[in-house]
Amino acid sequence: MDKIKTSAPGKCILFGEHAVVYGEPAISMAIQLRTECVIEKITNEAEPVIKINFLNYKKSFTFNNLDGVKKDLPKEFYQVAVGLQIFADKYQVQISNIEITLNSEIWSGSGLGSSASIAVSLMGALSSYYNVNLDKETINQLSYEMEKEVHGTPSGIDNMTSTFGNLFLFQKGEMETIRNPRGFHLLIIYSGIPHNTGSAVSIVRELKNKDPNRWDEIIDKIGSIAKKARREIFFRNFKKLGHLMNENQDLLAELGLSTKEIDEIIEICSANGVYGAKLTGAGAGGCVIALADKNILIKLTDILKKRGFESILSEIDKEGLKIHE
Ligand code: PMV
């Protein structure tokens, strides 16, 4: 194969972030924002090369071999070096004379799973380009390896959502698809502040270590909200679901994960007729999600824009990883 193109979606967590790290359930949804990965053969270079382009960052790098990639690829892109090494080691492939181009629609550091979608699209593309033809479960596992190298102890929810798409309940590495409700629209609003998942996870861990009784109770409550939410999604009870989002937000705020921008966005959403709104992902920055009927969310987009907040309307992405050519 001389050229392959794949893409994989980002995600947003509807319920259960942070608690999921401690074994509680969480609900995750694949969104209609994607990362695309193209791998092409390079034929006319005198020396072996590996080229890597990050289109949305307008950055390109050229290396002689995989060791060069690992040594010299800037830290913010290091994940790709990790992915190439994992793939080369597992499948005994010599990665050389290829050009990898990554392009993402997902705001990075926003809690929308941009790093997982890079991992999944890259692993999917390597698998097809080198004719290893892995199934989605294996691509999910390899992407998880990549995520672990970069983020420490992720729960695995991001890579799973990006690989398989859809809306599902995730607990301890297992997923259960929730039948997709019709008319399920979310507005995803960027707070303008990038977040750091690792440090947000550490904030919660430190709280738990200091006063386990108090904080374990909050984690349990977040878990039980996720269980209730699954039922309300199934019955399309969006009003109740909105209440549960608000309750979940209050608990995340108690954990210290809200910010003044997040609070401001939630206030604007509540004043404009949403069923509910909460931060999504690690918090302390990143994005807010709001649930309402589509026409309300469309109006809200303009209102938020005037207040300086970018947002995007999304339905559920049902495909996950896609191999395009
Ligand atoms: O910031 P994000 O979208 O990567 O979400 C992190 C979600 C956490 O539950 C805080 C961590 C995890 O690994 O599940």
Short mmCIF file of C-alpha atoms and ligand atoms in Angstrom, two decimals:
data_model
loop_
_atom_site.label_atom_id
_atom_site.label_comp_id
_atom_site.label_asym_id
_atom_site.label_seq_id
_atom_site.Cartn_x
_atom_site.Cartn_y
_atom_site.Cartn_z
CA MET A 1 0.00 0.00 0.00
CA ASP A 2 1.41 3.44 -0.97
CA LYS A 3 -1.06 5.71 0.74
CA ILE A 4 -3.63 5.37 3.50
CA LYS A 5 -5.93 7.82 5.21
CA THR A 6 -7.74 7.24 8.51
CA SER A 7 -9.66 9.40 10.93
CA ALA A 8 -10.84 9.04 14.50
CA PRO A 9 -13.23 11.15 16.58
CA GLY A 10 -12.75 13.07 19.78
CA LYS A 11 -14.99 12.50 22.75
CA CYS A 12 -16.70 14.18 25.59
CA ILE A 13 -17.47 12.67 28.94
CA LEU A 14 -21.12 13.21 29.83
CA PHE A 15 -20.91 11.85 33.37
CA GLY A 16 -18.39 10.35 35.76
CA GLU A 17 -15.02 11.96 34.96
CA HIS A 18 -12.45 11.51 37.76
CA ALA A 19 -14.65 8.97 39.56
CA VAL A 20 -13.95 6.63 36.62
CA VAL A 21 -10.26 6.62 37.60
CA TYR A 22 -11.36 4.90 40.87
CA GLY A 23 -13.52 2.26 39.20
CA GLU A 24 -16.85 4.11 39.08
CA PRO A 25 -18.84 4.13 35.82
CA ALA A 26 -18.67 7.02 33.37
CA ILE A 27 -20.63 7.84 30.23
CA SER A 28 -18.71 8.92 27.17
CA MET A 29 -19.80 10.07 23.73
CA ALA A 30 -17.85 10.23 20.48
CA ILE A 31 -18.23 13.67 18.90
CA GLN A 32 -18.26 14.98 15.34
CA LEU A 33 -14.76 16.43 15.47
CA ARG A 34 -11.98 14.26 14.06
CA THR A 35 -8.26 13.82 13.69
CA GLU A 36 -7.10 12.68 10.27
CA CYS A 37 -3.92 10.70 9.66
CA VAL A 38 -2.39 10.16 6.21
CA ILE A 39 0.61 7.88 5.64
CA GLU A 40 2.30 8.02 2.24
CA LYS A 41 5.29 6.23 0.81
CA ILE A 42 8.34 8.36 0.03
CA THR A 43 10.17 7.07 -3.04
CA ASN A 44 12.62 9.64 -4.35
CA GLU A 45 14.89 10.45 -1.42
CA ALA A 46 18.55 9.43 -1.60
CA GLU A 47 18.68 8.67 2.15
CA PRO A 48 16.02 6.90 4.26
CA VAL A 49 13.64 9.42 5.85
CA ILE A 50 10.63 9.71 8.11
CA LYS A 51 8.64 12.93 7.65
CA ILE A 52 5.99 13.99 10.13
CA ASN A 53 3.65 16.92 9.52
CA PHE A 54 1.26 18.43 12.05
CA LEU A 55 -0.96 20.43 9.73
CA ASN A 56 -3.02 22.26 12.32
CA TYR A 57 0.18 23.38 14.07
CA LYS A 58 1.80 24.23 10.69
CA LYS A 59 4.88 22.23 11.73
CA SER A 60 6.89 19.65 9.78
CA PHE A 61 9.83 17.53 10.83
CA THR A 62 12.22 15.25 8.95
CA PHE A 63 14.31 12.49 10.52
CA ASN A 64 16.66 9.80 9.24
CA ASN A 65 15.16 7.01 11.31
CA LEU A 66 13.00 6.14 14.30
CA ASP A 67 15.81 6.86 16.78
CA GLY A 68 15.95 10.38 15.37
CA VAL A 69 12.18 10.76 15.81
CA LYS A 70 12.44 9.70 19.45
CA LYS A 71 15.39 11.96 20.11
CA ASP A 72 14.34 15.12 18.31
CA LEU A 73 10.56 15.29 17.99
CA PRO A 74 9.47 18.19 20.25
CA LYS A 75 7.89 17.22 23.55
CA GLU A 76 4.36 18.32 22.63
CA PHE A 77 4.36 15.78 19.77
CA TYR A 78 6.31 13.05 21.59
CA GLN A 79 3.23 10.84 21.68
CA VAL A 80 3.73 10.09 17.96
CA ALA A 81 7.29 8.87 18.56
CA VAL A 82 5.96 6.58 21.28
CA GLY A 83 3.28 5.23 18.95
CA LEU A 84 5.75 4.50 16.14
CA GLN A 85 8.08 2.68 18.53
CA ILE A 86 5.28 0.58 20.05
CA PHE A 87 4.08 -0.43 16.58
CA ALA A 88 7.59 -1.16 15.24
CA ASP A 89 8.44 -3.33 18.27
CA LYS A 90 5.17 -5.29 18.32
CA TYR A 91 4.99 -6.06 14.60
CA GLN A 92 8.71 -6.10 13.76
CA VAL A 93 8.24 -3.42 11.13
CA GLN A 94 11.02 -1.14 9.99
CA ILE A 95 9.46 2.28 9.81
CA SER A 96 11.22 4.19 7.05
CA ASN A 97 10.54 6.25 3.92
CA ILE A 98 7.11 7.38 4.95
CA GLU A 99 5.45 10.73 5.37
CA ILE A 100 2.89 10.95 8.19
CA THR A 101 0.48 13.87 8.15
CA LEU A 102 -1.77 14.53 11.12
CA ASN A 103 -4.51 17.12 11.10
CA SER A 104 -6.95 17.62 13.95
CA GLU A 105 -10.18 19.58 14.24
CA ILE A 106 -10.11 19.05 18.01
CA TRP A 107 -8.92 21.91 20.23
CA SER A 108 -5.94 20.45 22.05
CA GLY A 109 -5.88 20.58 25.86
CA SER A 110 -9.62 21.02 25.84
CA GLY A 111 -10.67 17.66 27.31
CA LEU A 112 -12.11 16.48 24.01
CA GLY A 113 -9.75 13.57 23.60
CA SER A 114 -7.43 15.06 20.98
CA SER A 115 -4.49 12.94 22.09
CA ALA A 116 -6.52 9.71 21.99
CA SER A 117 -7.84 10.53 18.53
CA ILE A 118 -4.26 11.07 17.34
CA ALA A 119 -3.27 7.73 18.87
CA VAL A 120 -6.19 5.84 17.32
CA SER A 121 -5.90 7.39 13.85
CA LEU A 122 -2.13 6.80 13.82
CA MET A 123 -2.38 3.15 14.94
CA GLY A 124 -5.20 2.56 12.44
CA ALA A 125 -3.12 4.07 9.63
CA LEU A 126 0.05 2.12 10.54
CA SER A 127 -1.95 -1.09 10.71
CA SER A 128 -3.33 -0.64 7.18
CA TYR A 129 -0.19 0.83 5.63
CA TYR A 130 1.97 -2.08 6.81
CA ASN A 131 -0.76 -4.65 6.06
CA VAL A 132 -0.97 -5.84 9.63
CA ASN A 133 -4.74 -5.30 9.47
CA LEU A 134 -5.46 -5.17 13.17
CA ASP A 135 -9.00 -5.32 14.47
CA LYS A 136 -10.44 -2.38 16.38
CA GLU A 137 -9.93 -4.01 19.77
CA THR A 138 -6.18 -4.36 19.13
CA ILE A 139 -5.96 -0.78 17.84
CA ASN A 140 -7.74 0.32 21.01
CA GLN A 141 -5.21 -1.58 23.17
CA LEU A 142 -2.21 -0.15 21.31
CA SER A 143 -3.62 3.35 21.59
CA TYR A 144 -4.06 2.79 25.31
CA GLU A 145 -0.37 1.82 25.56
CA MET A 146 0.44 5.09 23.84
CA GLU A 147 -1.83 7.07 26.14
CA LYS A 148 -0.25 5.43 29.21
CA GLU A 149 3.27 6.38 28.11
CA VAL A 150 2.19 9.98 27.72
CA HIS A 151 -0.43 10.52 30.46
CA GLY A 152 0.53 8.16 33.30
CA THR A 153 -2.61 6.38 34.49
CA PRO A 154 -5.49 7.16 32.12
CA SER A 155 -8.68 5.18 32.58
CA GLY A 156 -8.78 4.19 28.89
CA ILE A 157 -12.11 5.86 28.22
CA ASP A 158 -10.69 8.30 25.62
CA ASN A 159 -9.07 5.73 23.36
CA MET A 160 -12.07 3.42 23.63
CA THR A 161 -14.52 6.16 22.62
CA SER A 162 -12.33 7.26 19.74
CA THR A 163 -11.89 3.71 18.43
CA PHE A 164 -15.48 2.51 18.63
CA GLY A 165 -17.53 5.71 18.46
CA ASN A 166 -21.07 5.88 19.85
CA LEU A 167 -22.31 6.57 23.35
CA PHE A 168 -21.51 4.17 26.13
CA LEU A 169 -21.08 3.40 29.77
CA PHE A 170 -17.49 2.63 30.67
CA GLN A 171 -16.32 0.89 33.82
CA LYS A 172 -12.98 -0.74 34.63
CA GLY A 173 -11.98 -1.10 31.00
CA GLU A 174 -15.32 -2.56 29.86
CA MET A 175 -17.82 -0.74 27.70
CA GLU A 176 -21.54 -1.16 27.28
CA THR A 177 -23.10 0.71 24.38
CA ILE A 178 -26.17 2.73 25.30
CA ARG A 179 -28.80 2.64 22.58
CA ASN A 180 -28.48 5.98 20.82
CA PRO A 181 -31.24 8.36 21.67
CA ARG A 182 -32.69 10.32 18.74
CA GLY A 183 -32.35 14.09 18.87
CA PHE A 184 -29.42 14.03 21.27
CA HIS A 185 -27.57 17.29 20.68
CA LEU A 186 -24.85 18.77 22.81
CA LEU A 187 -23.21 22.13 22.67
CA ILE A 188 -19.52 21.92 23.46
CA ILE A 189 -18.11 25.22 24.67
CA TYR A 190 -14.42 25.96 25.06
CA SER A 191 -13.56 27.92 28.21
CA GLY A 192 -10.51 29.36 26.45
CA ILE A 193 -8.20 27.89 29.12
CA PRO A 194 -6.30 24.73 28.18
CA HIS A 195 -6.36 22.12 30.88
CA ASN A 196 -3.86 19.59 32.10
CA THR A 197 -5.40 16.19 32.69
CA GLY A 198 -2.45 14.84 34.70
CA SER A 199 -2.44 17.72 37.18
CA ALA A 200 -6.26 17.67 37.57
CA VAL A 201 -6.10 13.93 38.31
CA SER A 202 -3.37 14.63 40.89
CA ILE A 203 -5.49 17.32 42.61
CA VAL A 204 -8.23 14.74 43.19
CA ARG A 205 -5.77 12.05 44.27
CA GLU A 206 -4.22 14.37 46.85
CA LEU A 207 -7.63 15.28 48.26
CA LYS A 208 -8.50 11.62 48.57
CA ASN A 209 -5.22 10.82 50.29
CA LYS A 210 -5.67 13.62 52.81
CA ASP A 211 -9.27 12.98 53.78
CA PRO A 212 -10.51 9.72 52.25
CA ASN A 213 -13.88 9.69 54.07
CA ARG A 214 -14.97 13.03 52.72
CA TRP A 215 -13.75 12.66 49.15
CA ASP A 216 -14.59 8.99 48.65
CA GLU A 217 -18.18 9.93 49.32
CA ILE A 218 -18.06 12.53 46.52
CA ILE A 219 -16.55 9.98 44.14
CA ASP A 220 -19.31 7.47 45.05
CA LYS A 221 -21.97 10.11 44.43
CA ILE A 222 -20.52 10.92 41.01
CA GLY A 223 -20.60 7.21 40.18
CA SER A 224 -24.23 6.83 41.19
CA ILE A 225 -25.21 9.87 39.09
CA ALA A 226 -23.65 8.14 36.05
CA LYS A 227 -25.72 5.02 36.72
CA LYS A 228 -28.93 7.06 36.96
CA ALA A 229 -28.01 9.00 33.83
CA ARG A 230 -27.71 5.85 31.76
CA ARG A 231 -31.35 5.06 32.49
CA GLU A 232 -32.52 8.58 31.67
CA ILE A 233 -30.63 8.54 28.36
CA PHE A 234 -32.24 5.25 27.47
CA PHE A 235 -35.73 6.68 28.11
CA ARG A 236 -34.85 10.01 26.40
CA ASN A 237 -35.70 11.86 29.56
CA PHE A 238 -33.58 14.87 28.72
CA LYS A 239 -34.98 17.10 31.43
CA LYS A 240 -33.96 14.68 34.18
CA LEU A 241 -30.67 14.13 32.45
CA GLY A 242 -30.05 17.89 32.59
CA HIS A 243 -30.68 17.86 36.36
CA LEU A 244 -28.16 15.07 36.75
CA MET A 245 -25.61 17.08 34.75
CA ASN A 246 -26.07 20.00 37.13
CA GLU A 247 -25.68 17.72 40.16
CA ASN A 248 -22.52 16.21 38.68
CA GLN A 249 -21.16 19.72 38.04
CA ASP A 250 -21.72 20.72 41.68
CA LEU A 251 -19.69 17.72 42.85
CA LEU A 252 -16.88 18.48 40.37
CA ALA A 253 -16.86 22.07 41.63
CA GLU A 254 -16.55 20.74 45.19
CA LEU A 255 -13.46 18.86 44.05
CA GLY A 256 -12.06 22.23 42.96
CA LEU A 257 -12.25 21.51 39.23
CA SER A 258 -14.44 24.38 38.10
CA THR A 259 -13.05 27.80 37.15
CA LYS A 260 -14.56 31.25 36.87
CA GLU A 261 -14.82 30.84 33.07
CA ILE A 262 -16.58 27.48 33.47
CA ASP A 263 -18.95 29.01 36.04
CA GLU A 264 -19.66 31.94 33.72
CA ILE A 265 -20.44 29.64 30.77
CA ILE A 266 -22.75 27.52 32.92
CA GLU A 267 -24.54 30.63 34.11
CA ILE A 268 -25.09 31.81 30.53
CA CYS A 269 -26.36 28.35 29.55
CA SER A 270 -28.75 28.13 32.51
CA ALA A 271 -30.14 31.60 31.80
CA ASN A 272 -30.89 30.55 28.22
CA GLY A 273 -33.03 27.49 28.69
CA VAL A 274 -30.71 24.45 28.70
CA TYR A 275 -31.70 21.24 30.48
CA GLY A 276 -28.31 21.13 32.15
CA ALA A 277 -24.62 21.96 31.78
CA LYS A 278 -21.35 20.79 33.27
CA LEU A 279 -17.63 20.74 32.66
CA THR A 280 -16.41 17.77 30.66
CA GLY A 281 -13.13 15.88 31.04
CA ALA A 282 -10.51 16.73 33.60
CA GLY A 283 -11.70 20.28 34.32
CA ALA A 284 -9.70 23.21 35.74
CA GLY A 285 -10.03 24.58 32.18
CA GLY A 286 -11.12 22.80 29.03
CA CYS A 287 -14.74 22.58 27.94
CA VAL A 288 -18.32 22.76 29.15
CA ILE A 289 -21.17 20.73 27.65
CA ALA A 290 -24.78 21.86 27.55
CA LEU A 291 -27.83 19.75 26.74
CA ALA A 292 -30.96 21.29 25.21
CA ASP A 293 -33.13 21.12 22.10
CA LYS A 294 -31.19 21.89 18.94
CA ASN A 295 -32.82 25.30 18.28
CA ILE A 296 -31.99 26.49 21.81
CA LEU A 297 -28.39 25.38 21.39
CA ILE A 298 -28.10 27.20 18.04
CA LYS A 299 -29.25 30.45 19.68
CA LEU A 300 -26.91 29.81 22.59
CA THR A 301 -23.94 29.57 20.20
CA ASP A 302 -24.44 33.22 19.19
CA ILE A 303 -24.97 34.41 22.75
CA LEU A 304 -21.80 32.67 23.89
CA LYS A 305 -19.84 34.04 20.94
CA LYS A 306 -20.76 37.59 21.96
CA ARG A 307 -19.40 36.80 25.43
CA GLY A 308 -16.14 35.54 23.90
CA PHE A 309 -16.69 31.75 24.02
CA GLU A 310 -16.33 29.46 20.99
CA SER A 311 -18.69 26.52 20.80
CA ILE A 312 -19.62 23.68 18.52
CA LEU A 313 -22.80 21.67 18.17
CA SER A 314 -22.36 17.91 18.02
CA GLU A 315 -24.42 14.78 17.68
CA ILE A 316 -23.11 11.31 18.48
CA ASP A 317 -20.41 10.03 16.10
CA LYS A 318 -21.43 6.46 15.35
CA GLU A 319 -18.37 5.27 13.45
CA GLY A 320 -15.27 5.67 15.59
CA LEU A 321 -12.08 4.87 13.66
CA LYS A 322 -12.57 5.07 9.89
CA ILE A 323 -10.23 3.82 7.18
CA HIS A 324 -10.80 6.12 4.20
CA GLU A 325 -8.55 4.76 1.45
O1 PMV B 1 -9.30 15.67 30.15
P1 PMV B 1 -9.76 14.46 29.48
O2 PMV B 1 -10.83 14.65 28.52
O3 PMV B 1 -8.66 13.63 28.94
O4 PMV B 1 -10.53 13.59 30.54
C1 PMV B 1 -9.92 13.03 31.62
C2 PMV B 1 -10.93 12.22 32.34
C3 PMV B 1 -10.48 11.77 33.70
O5 PMV B 1 -11.53 10.98 34.24
C4 PMV B 1 -10.26 12.96 34.61
C5 PMV B 1 -9.20 10.98 33.64
C6 PMV B 1 -9.33 9.61 32.99
O6 PMV B 1 -8.28 9.06 32.64
O7 PMV B 1 -10.44 9.08 32.86
#
